[in-house]
Amino acid sequence: MQLQSESSGSKLVVTVEDERIDAANAMKFKDQMRWIVEDSEQDVLLDMSQVDMIDSSGLGAIVTVMKAMGSDRSLELAGLSEKVRTVFSLTRMDSVMTIHDSVEDGLGGIARAS
Amino acid sequence: MHPDTTSDIVGDIDMRRGVGPDGSERVSLLLPATNMAVRSGISTILGLVDQRDCAREEIDQLEIALAEVFNNIVEHAYPERDDGMIDVTVELKDPGAHFTILDTGEPMPSGRLPGGHTADPERAPHEQPEGGYGLHLLRTCARKLRYARNGDTNCLTFRVRLTPT
């Protein structure tokens, strides 16, 4: 599981450089994300544009990371594939989390719940 | 299995193709119950089904269903083991595919598939449950989902619709 993180203005952009967040690597994703977010106080924008598929393990890992960040910081997503959007929509996660079309949108505009 | 079968091994996966009694194409796969072999298994099954040129959304939902079924088996049927096997039969029918998935691992607790749930839009993101989404995804993406325990075997069957485009 490869994650790149870069500060951009007030946000920390974390790019997932893996095509899947699934049972095979969700635990590594979660551990690495926790390490990154606990090392910062910024809001996080997760760049998912390289991710083709996420399963319930991956979804659970994202929720764990959100809990670790607490209520004062936000974790938003950008660049979801059709398939990943389907997973978020079927589980109603898209009504809970803020999802941007692109990292640019996530950094530029005012955050809007989708 | 009909005598008219061909078989080959793709990576760790033992695959046999043949024809079922009703004339529909039937593929059987035997895959190790490990996360990496499951990835290969999903890819192989999608490859078979994709040849029928179906709607992308249907293939995506099949992938979602398969990931959840296989993850459950790896994690709950064969906990702390990496030598379990998953026996998959895919029958390609019109207008869809029928799946029969067998494993010889632990039975489902209370003898049935748990329900699962969605996220709760009335709660904050950091207050959401961490688990339970997989079963909801499976129930939403698979049709006629049935679980049975037969002797020492778990048997899960379901169908998906595959509409030619």
PDB file of C-alpha atoms in Angstrom:
ATOM      1  CA  MET A   1       0.000   0.000   0.000  1.00  0.00           C
ATOM      2  CA  GLN A   2       1.580   3.242  -1.138  1.00  0.00           C
ATOM      3  CA  LEU A   3       0.406   6.595   0.171  1.00  0.00           C
ATOM      4  CA  GLN A   4       1.880   9.993  -0.694  1.00  0.00           C
ATOM      5  CA  SER A   5       1.053  12.999   1.386  1.00  0.00           C
ATOM      6  CA  GLU A   6       1.551  16.661   0.611  1.00  0.00           C
ATOM      7  CA  SER A   7       0.353  19.779   2.343  1.00  0.00           C
ATOM      8  CA  SER A   8      -1.611  22.136   0.120  1.00  0.00           C
ATOM      9  CA  GLY A   9      -2.770  25.289   1.826  1.00  0.00           C
ATOM     10  CA  SER A  10      -4.868  24.327   4.815  1.00  0.00           C
ATOM     11  CA  LYS A  11      -5.290  20.717   3.761  1.00  0.00           C
ATOM     12  CA  LEU A  12      -3.186  17.631   3.700  1.00  0.00           C
ATOM     13  CA  VAL A  13      -3.664  15.823   0.403  1.00  0.00           C
ATOM     14  CA  VAL A  14      -3.047  12.094   0.718  1.00  0.00           C
ATOM     15  CA  THR A  15      -2.835  10.195  -2.560  1.00  0.00           C
ATOM     16  CA  VAL A  16      -3.555   6.480  -2.612  1.00  0.00           C
ATOM     17  CA  GLU A  17      -1.155   4.928  -5.103  1.00  0.00           C
ATOM     18  CA  ASP A  18      -2.818   1.548  -5.172  1.00  0.00           C
ATOM     19  CA  GLU A  19      -5.596   0.345  -7.474  1.00  0.00           C
ATOM     20  CA  ARG A  20      -7.525  -1.339  -4.701  1.00  0.00           C
ATOM     21  CA  ILE A  21      -8.278  -0.810  -1.044  1.00  0.00           C
ATOM     22  CA  ASP A  22      -9.516  -4.261  -0.138  1.00  0.00           C
ATOM     23  CA  ALA A  23      -9.143  -7.089   2.348  1.00  0.00           C
ATOM     24  CA  ALA A  24      -5.586  -7.725   1.121  1.00  0.00           C
ATOM     25  CA  ASN A  25      -4.321  -4.270   2.088  1.00  0.00           C
ATOM     26  CA  ALA A  26      -7.007  -2.449   4.125  1.00  0.00           C
ATOM     27  CA  MET A  27      -5.159  -2.969   7.388  1.00  0.00           C
ATOM     28  CA  LYS A  28      -1.935  -1.512   5.922  1.00  0.00           C
ATOM     29  CA  PHE A  29      -3.923   1.387   4.491  1.00  0.00           C
ATOM     30  CA  LYS A  30      -5.495   2.051   7.879  1.00  0.00           C
ATOM     31  CA  ASP A  31      -2.167   1.846   9.749  1.00  0.00           C
ATOM     32  CA  GLN A  32      -0.363   4.109   7.292  1.00  0.00           C
ATOM     33  CA  MET A  33      -3.227   6.603   7.208  1.00  0.00           C
ATOM     34  CA  ARG A  34      -3.338   6.767  11.004  1.00  0.00           C
ATOM     35  CA  TRP A  35       0.379   7.428  11.080  1.00  0.00           C
ATOM     36  CA  ILE A  36      -0.029  10.272   8.577  1.00  0.00           C
ATOM     37  CA  VAL A  37      -3.106  11.898  10.147  1.00  0.00           C
ATOM     38  CA  GLU A  38      -1.823  11.650  13.700  1.00  0.00           C
ATOM     39  CA  ASP A  39       1.326  13.444  12.616  1.00  0.00           C
ATOM     40  CA  SER A  40      -0.681  16.471  11.454  1.00  0.00           C
ATOM     41  CA  GLU A  41      -3.532  18.693  12.606  1.00  0.00           C
ATOM     42  CA  GLN A  42      -4.794  19.563   9.148  1.00  0.00           C
ATOM     43  CA  ASP A  43      -7.969  18.515   7.453  1.00  0.00           C
ATOM     44  CA  VAL A  44      -7.318  15.701   5.018  1.00  0.00           C
ATOM     45  CA  LEU A  45      -8.290  15.317   1.382  1.00  0.00           C
ATOM     46  CA  LEU A  46      -7.899  11.718   0.214  1.00  0.00           C
ATOM     47  CA  ASP A  47      -7.069  11.526  -3.491  1.00  0.00           C
ATOM     48  CA  MET A  48      -8.686   8.305  -4.712  1.00  0.00           C
ATOM     49  CA  SER A  49      -8.155   8.906  -8.431  1.00  0.00           C
ATOM     50  CA  GLN A  50      -5.886   5.869  -8.819  1.00  0.00           C
ATOM     51  CA  VAL A  51      -8.231   3.568  -6.915  1.00  0.00           C
ATOM     52  CA  ASP A  52     -10.454   1.363  -9.060  1.00  0.00           C
ATOM     53  CA  MET A  53     -12.086  -0.648  -6.301  1.00  0.00           C
ATOM     54  CA  ILE A  54     -12.821  -0.489  -2.594  1.00  0.00           C
ATOM     55  CA  ASP A  55     -14.573  -3.183  -0.582  1.00  0.00           C
ATOM     56  CA  SER A  56     -16.134  -3.141   2.881  1.00  0.00           C
ATOM     57  CA  SER A  57     -12.708  -3.657   4.492  1.00  0.00           C
ATOM     58  CA  GLY A  58     -11.480  -0.502   2.800  1.00  0.00           C
ATOM     59  CA  LEU A  59     -14.626   1.376   3.763  1.00  0.00           C
ATOM     60  CA  GLY A  60     -14.245   0.284   7.368  1.00  0.00           C
ATOM     61  CA  ALA A  61     -10.621   1.440   7.321  1.00  0.00           C
ATOM     62  CA  ILE A  62     -11.701   4.898   6.145  1.00  0.00           C
ATOM     63  CA  VAL A  63     -14.220   5.098   9.003  1.00  0.00           C
ATOM     64  CA  THR A  64     -11.516   4.065  11.486  1.00  0.00           C
ATOM     65  CA  VAL A  65      -9.294   6.857  10.200  1.00  0.00           C
ATOM     66  CA  MET A  66     -12.151   9.379  10.531  1.00  0.00           C
ATOM     67  CA  LYS A  67     -12.665   8.309  14.144  1.00  0.00           C
ATOM     68  CA  ALA A  68      -8.955   8.700  14.808  1.00  0.00           C
ATOM     69  CA  MET A  69      -9.114  12.249  13.463  1.00  0.00           C
ATOM     70  CA  GLY A  70     -12.018  13.100  15.769  1.00  0.00           C
ATOM     71  CA  SER A  71     -14.853  15.568  15.376  1.00  0.00           C
ATOM     72  CA  ASP A  72     -12.726  18.676  14.829  1.00  0.00           C
ATOM     73  CA  ARG A  73     -11.018  17.603  11.631  1.00  0.00           C
ATOM     74  CA  SER A  74     -12.500  16.523   8.340  1.00  0.00           C
ATOM     75  CA  LEU A  75     -11.580  13.730   5.953  1.00  0.00           C
ATOM     76  CA  GLU A  76     -12.905  14.363   2.460  1.00  0.00           C
ATOM     77  CA  LEU A  77     -12.507  12.322  -0.703  1.00  0.00           C
ATOM     78  CA  ALA A  78     -11.743  13.209  -4.311  1.00  0.00           C
ATOM     79  CA  GLY A  79     -11.574  11.487  -7.680  1.00  0.00           C
ATOM     80  CA  LEU A  80     -13.759   8.458  -7.068  1.00  0.00           C
ATOM     81  CA  SER A  81     -14.117   5.942  -9.888  1.00  0.00           C
ATOM     82  CA  GLU A  82     -17.594   4.778 -10.953  1.00  0.00           C
ATOM     83  CA  LYS A  83     -17.159   1.535  -9.082  1.00  0.00           C
ATOM     84  CA  VAL A  84     -15.986   3.228  -5.893  1.00  0.00           C
ATOM     85  CA  ARG A  85     -18.867   5.707  -6.174  1.00  0.00           C
ATOM     86  CA  THR A  86     -21.236   2.750  -6.394  1.00  0.00           C
ATOM     87  CA  VAL A  87     -19.860   1.306  -3.145  1.00  0.00           C
ATOM     88  CA  PHE A  88     -20.247   4.682  -1.429  1.00  0.00           C
ATOM     89  CA  SER A  89     -23.745   5.183  -2.746  1.00  0.00           C
ATOM     90  CA  LEU A  90     -25.038   1.666  -1.944  1.00  0.00           C
ATOM     91  CA  THR A  91     -23.793   2.024   1.642  1.00  0.00           C
ATOM     92  CA  ARG A  92     -25.045   5.639   1.905  1.00  0.00           C
ATOM     93  CA  MET A  93     -21.517   6.710   2.767  1.00  0.00           C
ATOM     94  CA  ASP A  94     -21.908   9.389   0.118  1.00  0.00           C
ATOM     95  CA  SER A  95     -24.510  11.057   2.349  1.00  0.00           C
ATOM     96  CA  VAL A  96     -22.117  11.027   5.274  1.00  0.00           C
ATOM     97  CA  MET A  97     -18.811  12.024   3.711  1.00  0.00           C
ATOM     98  CA  THR A  98     -17.949  14.927   1.453  1.00  0.00           C
ATOM     99  CA  ILE A  99     -16.890  13.721  -1.990  1.00  0.00           C
ATOM    100  CA  HIS A 100     -15.319  15.978  -4.601  1.00  0.00           C
ATOM    101  CA  ASP A 101     -14.972  15.248  -8.309  1.00  0.00           C
ATOM    102  CA  SER A 102     -11.323  16.192  -8.222  1.00  0.00           C
ATOM    103  CA  VAL A 103      -8.532  17.195  -5.868  1.00  0.00           C
ATOM    104  CA  GLU A 104      -8.736  20.692  -7.406  1.00  0.00           C
ATOM    105  CA  ASP A 105     -12.371  20.962  -6.400  1.00  0.00           C
ATOM    106  CA  GLY A 106     -11.505  19.683  -2.961  1.00  0.00           C
ATOM    107  CA  LEU A 107      -8.870  22.349  -2.498  1.00  0.00           C
ATOM    108  CA  GLY A 108     -10.557  25.219  -4.298  1.00  0.00           C
ATOM    109  CA  GLY A 109     -14.245  25.470  -3.630  1.00  0.00           C
ATOM    110  CA  ILE A 110     -16.249  25.599  -0.404  1.00  0.00           C
ATOM    111  CA  ALA A 111     -16.865  22.052   0.806  1.00  0.00           C
ATOM    112  CA  ARG A 112     -20.389  20.849   0.103  1.00  0.00           C
ATOM    113  CA  ALA A 113     -21.848  17.542   1.213  1.00  0.00           C
ATOM    114  CA  SER A 114     -22.814  15.572  -1.899  1.00  0.00           C
TER     115      SER A 114
ATOM    116  CA  MET B   1     -19.834 -32.199 -14.308  1.00  0.00           C
ATOM    117  CA  HIS B   2     -20.544 -33.158 -17.894  1.00  0.00           C
ATOM    118  CA  PRO B   3     -17.796 -35.356 -19.416  1.00  0.00           C
ATOM    119  CA  ASP B   4     -17.191 -32.695 -22.033  1.00  0.00           C
ATOM    120  CA  THR B   5     -14.885 -30.472 -19.914  1.00  0.00           C
ATOM    121  CA  THR B   6     -11.585 -28.742 -20.348  1.00  0.00           C
ATOM    122  CA  SER B   7      -9.450 -27.717 -17.415  1.00  0.00           C
ATOM    123  CA  ASP B   8      -6.476 -25.523 -16.776  1.00  0.00           C
ATOM    124  CA  ILE B   9      -4.664 -23.852 -13.948  1.00  0.00           C
ATOM    125  CA  VAL B  10      -4.405 -20.048 -13.898  1.00  0.00           C
ATOM    126  CA  GLY B  11      -1.949 -19.019 -11.226  1.00  0.00           C
ATOM    127  CA  ASP B  12      -3.209 -20.733  -8.068  1.00  0.00           C
ATOM    128  CA  ILE B  13      -6.613 -21.329  -9.528  1.00  0.00           C
ATOM    129  CA  ASP B  14      -7.758 -24.673 -10.831  1.00  0.00           C
ATOM    130  CA  MET B  15     -10.423 -23.986 -13.440  1.00  0.00           C
ATOM    131  CA  ARG B  16     -12.677 -26.341 -15.342  1.00  0.00           C
ATOM    132  CA  ARG B  17     -15.072 -25.394 -18.093  1.00  0.00           C
ATOM    133  CA  GLY B  18     -17.913 -27.458 -19.311  1.00  0.00           C
ATOM    134  CA  VAL B  19     -21.567 -27.601 -20.106  1.00  0.00           C
ATOM    135  CA  GLY B  20     -24.304 -28.047 -17.545  1.00  0.00           C
ATOM    136  CA  PRO B  21     -27.205 -30.427 -17.964  1.00  0.00           C
ATOM    137  CA  ASP B  22     -29.373 -27.623 -19.384  1.00  0.00           C
ATOM    138  CA  GLY B  23     -26.789 -26.722 -22.004  1.00  0.00           C
ATOM    139  CA  SER B  24     -25.537 -23.564 -20.290  1.00  0.00           C
ATOM    140  CA  GLU B  25     -21.845 -22.882 -19.982  1.00  0.00           C
ATOM    141  CA  ARG B  26     -20.496 -23.859 -16.596  1.00  0.00           C
ATOM    142  CA  VAL B  27     -17.149 -22.957 -15.078  1.00  0.00           C
ATOM    143  CA  SER B  28     -15.766 -24.371 -11.842  1.00  0.00           C
ATOM    144  CA  LEU B  29     -12.906 -22.805  -9.961  1.00  0.00           C
ATOM    145  CA  LEU B  30     -11.069 -23.973  -6.906  1.00  0.00           C
ATOM    146  CA  LEU B  31      -9.160 -21.219  -5.185  1.00  0.00           C
ATOM    147  CA  PRO B  32      -7.151 -20.960  -2.002  1.00  0.00           C
ATOM    148  CA  ALA B  33      -8.900 -18.886   0.665  1.00  0.00           C
ATOM    149  CA  THR B  34      -6.270 -16.155   0.834  1.00  0.00           C
ATOM    150  CA  ASN B  35      -6.729 -12.458   0.049  1.00  0.00           C
ATOM    151  CA  MET B  36      -4.310 -12.563  -2.865  1.00  0.00           C
ATOM    152  CA  ALA B  37      -5.823 -15.680  -4.457  1.00  0.00           C
ATOM    153  CA  VAL B  38      -9.263 -14.109  -4.028  1.00  0.00           C
ATOM    154  CA  ARG B  39      -8.111 -11.106  -6.057  1.00  0.00           C
ATOM    155  CA  SER B  40      -7.059 -13.473  -8.881  1.00  0.00           C
ATOM    156  CA  GLY B  41     -10.286 -15.419  -8.562  1.00  0.00           C
ATOM    157  CA  ILE B  42     -12.409 -12.288  -8.870  1.00  0.00           C
ATOM    158  CA  SER B  43     -10.417 -11.131 -11.868  1.00  0.00           C
ATOM    159  CA  THR B  44     -10.786 -14.542 -13.543  1.00  0.00           C
ATOM    160  CA  ILE B  45     -14.543 -14.694 -12.959  1.00  0.00           C
ATOM    161  CA  LEU B  46     -15.064 -11.142 -14.215  1.00  0.00           C
ATOM    162  CA  GLY B  47     -13.025 -12.022 -17.301  1.00  0.00           C
ATOM    163  CA  LEU B  48     -15.359 -14.911 -18.064  1.00  0.00           C
ATOM    164  CA  VAL B  49     -18.466 -12.849 -17.563  1.00  0.00           C
ATOM    165  CA  ASP B  50     -17.146  -9.773 -19.347  1.00  0.00           C
ATOM    166  CA  GLN B  51     -16.983 -11.719 -22.570  1.00  0.00           C
ATOM    167  CA  ARG B  52     -20.715 -11.386 -22.738  1.00  0.00           C
ATOM    168  CA  ASP B  53     -20.476  -7.627 -23.154  1.00  0.00           C
ATOM    169  CA  CYS B  54     -22.790  -6.586 -20.375  1.00  0.00           C
ATOM    170  CA  ALA B  55     -23.585  -3.287 -18.724  1.00  0.00           C
ATOM    171  CA  ARG B  56     -20.642  -1.930 -16.756  1.00  0.00           C
ATOM    172  CA  GLU B  57     -22.791  -1.340 -13.661  1.00  0.00           C
ATOM    173  CA  GLU B  58     -23.748  -5.019 -13.570  1.00  0.00           C
ATOM    174  CA  ILE B  59     -20.136  -6.175 -13.804  1.00  0.00           C
ATOM    175  CA  ASP B  60     -19.189  -3.699 -11.062  1.00  0.00           C
ATOM    176  CA  GLN B  61     -21.947  -4.981  -8.793  1.00  0.00           C
ATOM    177  CA  LEU B  62     -20.850  -8.561  -9.445  1.00  0.00           C
ATOM    178  CA  GLU B  63     -17.319  -7.636  -8.436  1.00  0.00           C
ATOM    179  CA  ILE B  64     -18.618  -6.006  -5.264  1.00  0.00           C
ATOM    180  CA  ALA B  65     -20.688  -9.105  -4.399  1.00  0.00           C
ATOM    181  CA  LEU B  66     -17.808 -11.500  -5.053  1.00  0.00           C
ATOM    182  CA  ALA B  67     -15.378  -9.466  -2.960  1.00  0.00           C
ATOM    183  CA  GLU B  68     -17.733  -9.597   0.007  1.00  0.00           C
ATOM    184  CA  VAL B  69     -18.555 -13.292  -0.326  1.00  0.00           C
ATOM    185  CA  PHE B  70     -14.923 -14.292  -0.592  1.00  0.00           C
ATOM    186  CA  ASN B  71     -13.794 -11.937   2.185  1.00  0.00           C
ATOM    187  CA  ASN B  72     -16.366 -13.491   4.522  1.00  0.00           C
ATOM    188  CA  ILE B  73     -15.036 -16.943   3.769  1.00  0.00           C
ATOM    189  CA  VAL B  74     -11.373 -16.000   4.205  1.00  0.00           C
ATOM    190  CA  GLU B  75     -12.023 -14.111   7.419  1.00  0.00           C
ATOM    191  CA  HIS B  76     -14.842 -16.020   9.099  1.00  0.00           C
ATOM    192  CA  ALA B  77     -15.026 -19.499   7.597  1.00  0.00           C
ATOM    193  CA  TYR B  78     -11.284 -20.041   7.772  1.00  0.00           C
ATOM    194  CA  PRO B  79     -10.074 -17.716  10.539  1.00  0.00           C
ATOM    195  CA  GLU B  80      -6.362 -18.005  11.317  1.00  0.00           C
ATOM    196  CA  ARG B  81      -5.846 -20.522   8.496  1.00  0.00           C
ATOM    197  CA  ASP B  82      -4.431 -20.086   5.027  1.00  0.00           C
ATOM    198  CA  ASP B  83      -4.990 -23.599   3.733  1.00  0.00           C
ATOM    199  CA  GLY B  84      -8.758 -23.440   3.213  1.00  0.00           C
ATOM    200  CA  MET B  85     -10.242 -23.781  -0.257  1.00  0.00           C
ATOM    201  CA  ILE B  86     -13.182 -22.087  -1.949  1.00  0.00           C
ATOM    202  CA  ASP B  87     -15.109 -24.007  -4.583  1.00  0.00           C
ATOM    203  CA  VAL B  88     -16.915 -21.733  -7.047  1.00  0.00           C
ATOM    204  CA  THR B  89     -19.299 -22.786  -9.783  1.00  0.00           C
ATOM    205  CA  VAL B  90     -20.510 -20.193 -12.270  1.00  0.00           C
ATOM    206  CA  GLU B  91     -23.361 -21.075 -14.595  1.00  0.00           C
ATOM    207  CA  LEU B  92     -23.702 -18.624 -17.424  1.00  0.00           C
ATOM    208  CA  LYS B  93     -27.359 -18.380 -18.237  1.00  0.00           C
ATOM    209  CA  ASP B  94     -29.467 -15.883 -20.045  1.00  0.00           C
ATOM    210  CA  PRO B  95     -30.014 -13.233 -18.691  1.00  0.00           C
ATOM    211  CA  GLY B  96     -27.518 -13.717 -15.920  1.00  0.00           C
ATOM    212  CA  ALA B  97     -25.223 -15.970 -13.986  1.00  0.00           C
ATOM    213  CA  HIS B  98     -25.830 -18.351 -11.113  1.00  0.00           C
ATOM    214  CA  PHE B  99     -23.159 -18.799  -8.472  1.00  0.00           C
ATOM    215  CA  THR B 100     -22.620 -21.672  -6.072  1.00  0.00           C
ATOM    216  CA  ILE B 101     -19.863 -21.108  -3.548  1.00  0.00           C
ATOM    217  CA  LEU B 102     -18.755 -23.845  -1.203  1.00  0.00           C
ATOM    218  CA  ASP B 103     -16.258 -23.938   1.639  1.00  0.00           C
ATOM    219  CA  THR B 104     -15.525 -26.427   4.408  1.00  0.00           C
ATOM    220  CA  GLY B 105     -14.843 -23.859   7.093  1.00  0.00           C
ATOM    221  CA  GLU B 106     -16.673 -22.742  10.207  1.00  0.00           C
ATOM    222  CA  PRO B 107     -20.443 -22.456   9.967  1.00  0.00           C
ATOM    223  CA  MET B 108     -22.170 -19.076   9.916  1.00  0.00           C
ATOM    224  CA  PRO B 109     -22.939 -18.020  13.503  1.00  0.00           C
ATOM    225  CA  SER B 110     -26.602 -18.698  14.329  1.00  0.00           C
ATOM    226  CA  GLY B 111     -26.918 -20.573  11.055  1.00  0.00           C
ATOM    227  CA  ARG B 112     -27.811 -17.592   8.913  1.00  0.00           C
ATOM    228  CA  LEU B 113     -26.313 -14.671   7.059  1.00  0.00           C
ATOM    229  CA  PRO B 114     -26.225 -11.568   9.236  1.00  0.00           C
ATOM    230  CA  GLY B 115     -28.136  -8.541   7.984  1.00  0.00           C
ATOM    231  CA  GLY B 116     -25.634  -5.742   7.558  1.00  0.00           C
ATOM    232  CA  HIS B 117     -26.485  -2.050   7.386  1.00  0.00           C
ATOM    233  CA  THR B 118     -25.729   1.218   5.629  1.00  0.00           C
ATOM    234  CA  ALA B 119     -24.065   4.300   7.035  1.00  0.00           C
ATOM    235  CA  ASP B 120     -26.364   6.537   9.093  1.00  0.00           C
ATOM    236  CA  PRO B 121     -26.781   9.943   7.447  1.00  0.00           C
ATOM    237  CA  GLU B 122     -28.083  11.332  10.751  1.00  0.00           C
ATOM    238  CA  ARG B 123     -24.803  10.731  12.507  1.00  0.00           C
ATOM    239  CA  ALA B 124     -21.476  12.478  12.094  1.00  0.00           C
ATOM    240  CA  PRO B 125     -18.771  10.798   9.986  1.00  0.00           C
ATOM    241  CA  HIS B 126     -16.644   9.923  13.013  1.00  0.00           C
ATOM    242  CA  GLU B 127     -19.655   8.292  14.699  1.00  0.00           C
ATOM    243  CA  GLN B 128     -20.313   5.762  11.959  1.00  0.00           C
ATOM    244  CA  PRO B 129     -19.916   2.042  12.593  1.00  0.00           C
ATOM    245  CA  GLU B 130     -16.744   0.504  11.216  1.00  0.00           C
ATOM    246  CA  GLY B 131     -18.306  -2.760  10.130  1.00  0.00           C
ATOM    247  CA  GLY B 132     -21.485  -4.280   8.755  1.00  0.00           C
ATOM    248  CA  TYR B 133     -21.281  -2.687   5.311  1.00  0.00           C
ATOM    249  CA  GLY B 134     -20.133  -5.838   3.520  1.00  0.00           C
ATOM    250  CA  LEU B 135     -23.315  -7.773   4.151  1.00  0.00           C
ATOM    251  CA  HIS B 136     -25.412  -4.847   3.035  1.00  0.00           C
ATOM    252  CA  LEU B 137     -23.347  -4.575  -0.150  1.00  0.00           C
ATOM    253  CA  LEU B 138     -23.742  -8.300  -0.756  1.00  0.00           C
ATOM    254  CA  ARG B 139     -27.503  -8.274  -0.215  1.00  0.00           C
ATOM    255  CA  THR B 140     -27.852  -5.288  -2.526  1.00  0.00           C
ATOM    256  CA  CYS B 141     -25.670  -6.601  -5.345  1.00  0.00           C
ATOM    257  CA  ALA B 142     -26.661 -10.275  -5.304  1.00  0.00           C
ATOM    258  CA  ARG B 143     -30.095 -11.679  -6.034  1.00  0.00           C
ATOM    259  CA  LYS B 144     -31.678 -14.763  -4.482  1.00  0.00           C
ATOM    260  CA  LEU B 145     -28.934 -15.007  -1.898  1.00  0.00           C
ATOM    261  CA  ARG B 146     -29.234 -18.240   0.061  1.00  0.00           C
ATOM    262  CA  TYR B 147     -27.029 -19.779   2.708  1.00  0.00           C
ATOM    263  CA  ALA B 148     -27.158 -23.388   3.859  1.00  0.00           C
ATOM    264  CA  ARG B 149     -24.934 -25.575   5.959  1.00  0.00           C
ATOM    265  CA  ASN B 150     -24.784 -29.134   4.584  1.00  0.00           C
ATOM    266  CA  GLY B 151     -22.760 -31.442   6.825  1.00  0.00           C
ATOM    267  CA  ASP B 152     -19.367 -29.792   7.093  1.00  0.00           C
ATOM    268  CA  THR B 153     -19.874 -27.550   4.063  1.00  0.00           C
ATOM    269  CA  ASN B 154     -21.095 -23.951   3.818  1.00  0.00           C
ATOM    270  CA  CYS B 155     -23.082 -23.391   0.652  1.00  0.00           C
ATOM    271  CA  LEU B 156     -23.890 -19.933  -0.626  1.00  0.00           C
ATOM    272  CA  THR B 157     -25.858 -19.433  -3.814  1.00  0.00           C
ATOM    273  CA  PHE B 158     -26.856 -16.254  -5.584  1.00  0.00           C
ATOM    274  CA  ARG B 159     -27.603 -14.819  -8.994  1.00  0.00           C
ATOM    275  CA  VAL B 160     -26.694 -11.711 -10.853  1.00  0.00           C
ATOM    276  CA  ARG B 161     -28.347 -10.163 -13.827  1.00  0.00           C
ATOM    277  CA  LEU B 162     -26.199  -9.654 -16.921  1.00  0.00           C
ATOM    278  CA  THR B 163     -27.923  -7.624 -19.582  1.00  0.00           C
ATOM    279  CA  PRO B 164     -26.169  -7.651 -22.954  1.00  0.00           C
ATOM    280  CA  THR B 165     -25.588  -4.113 -24.190  1.00  0.00           C
TER     281      THR B 165
END
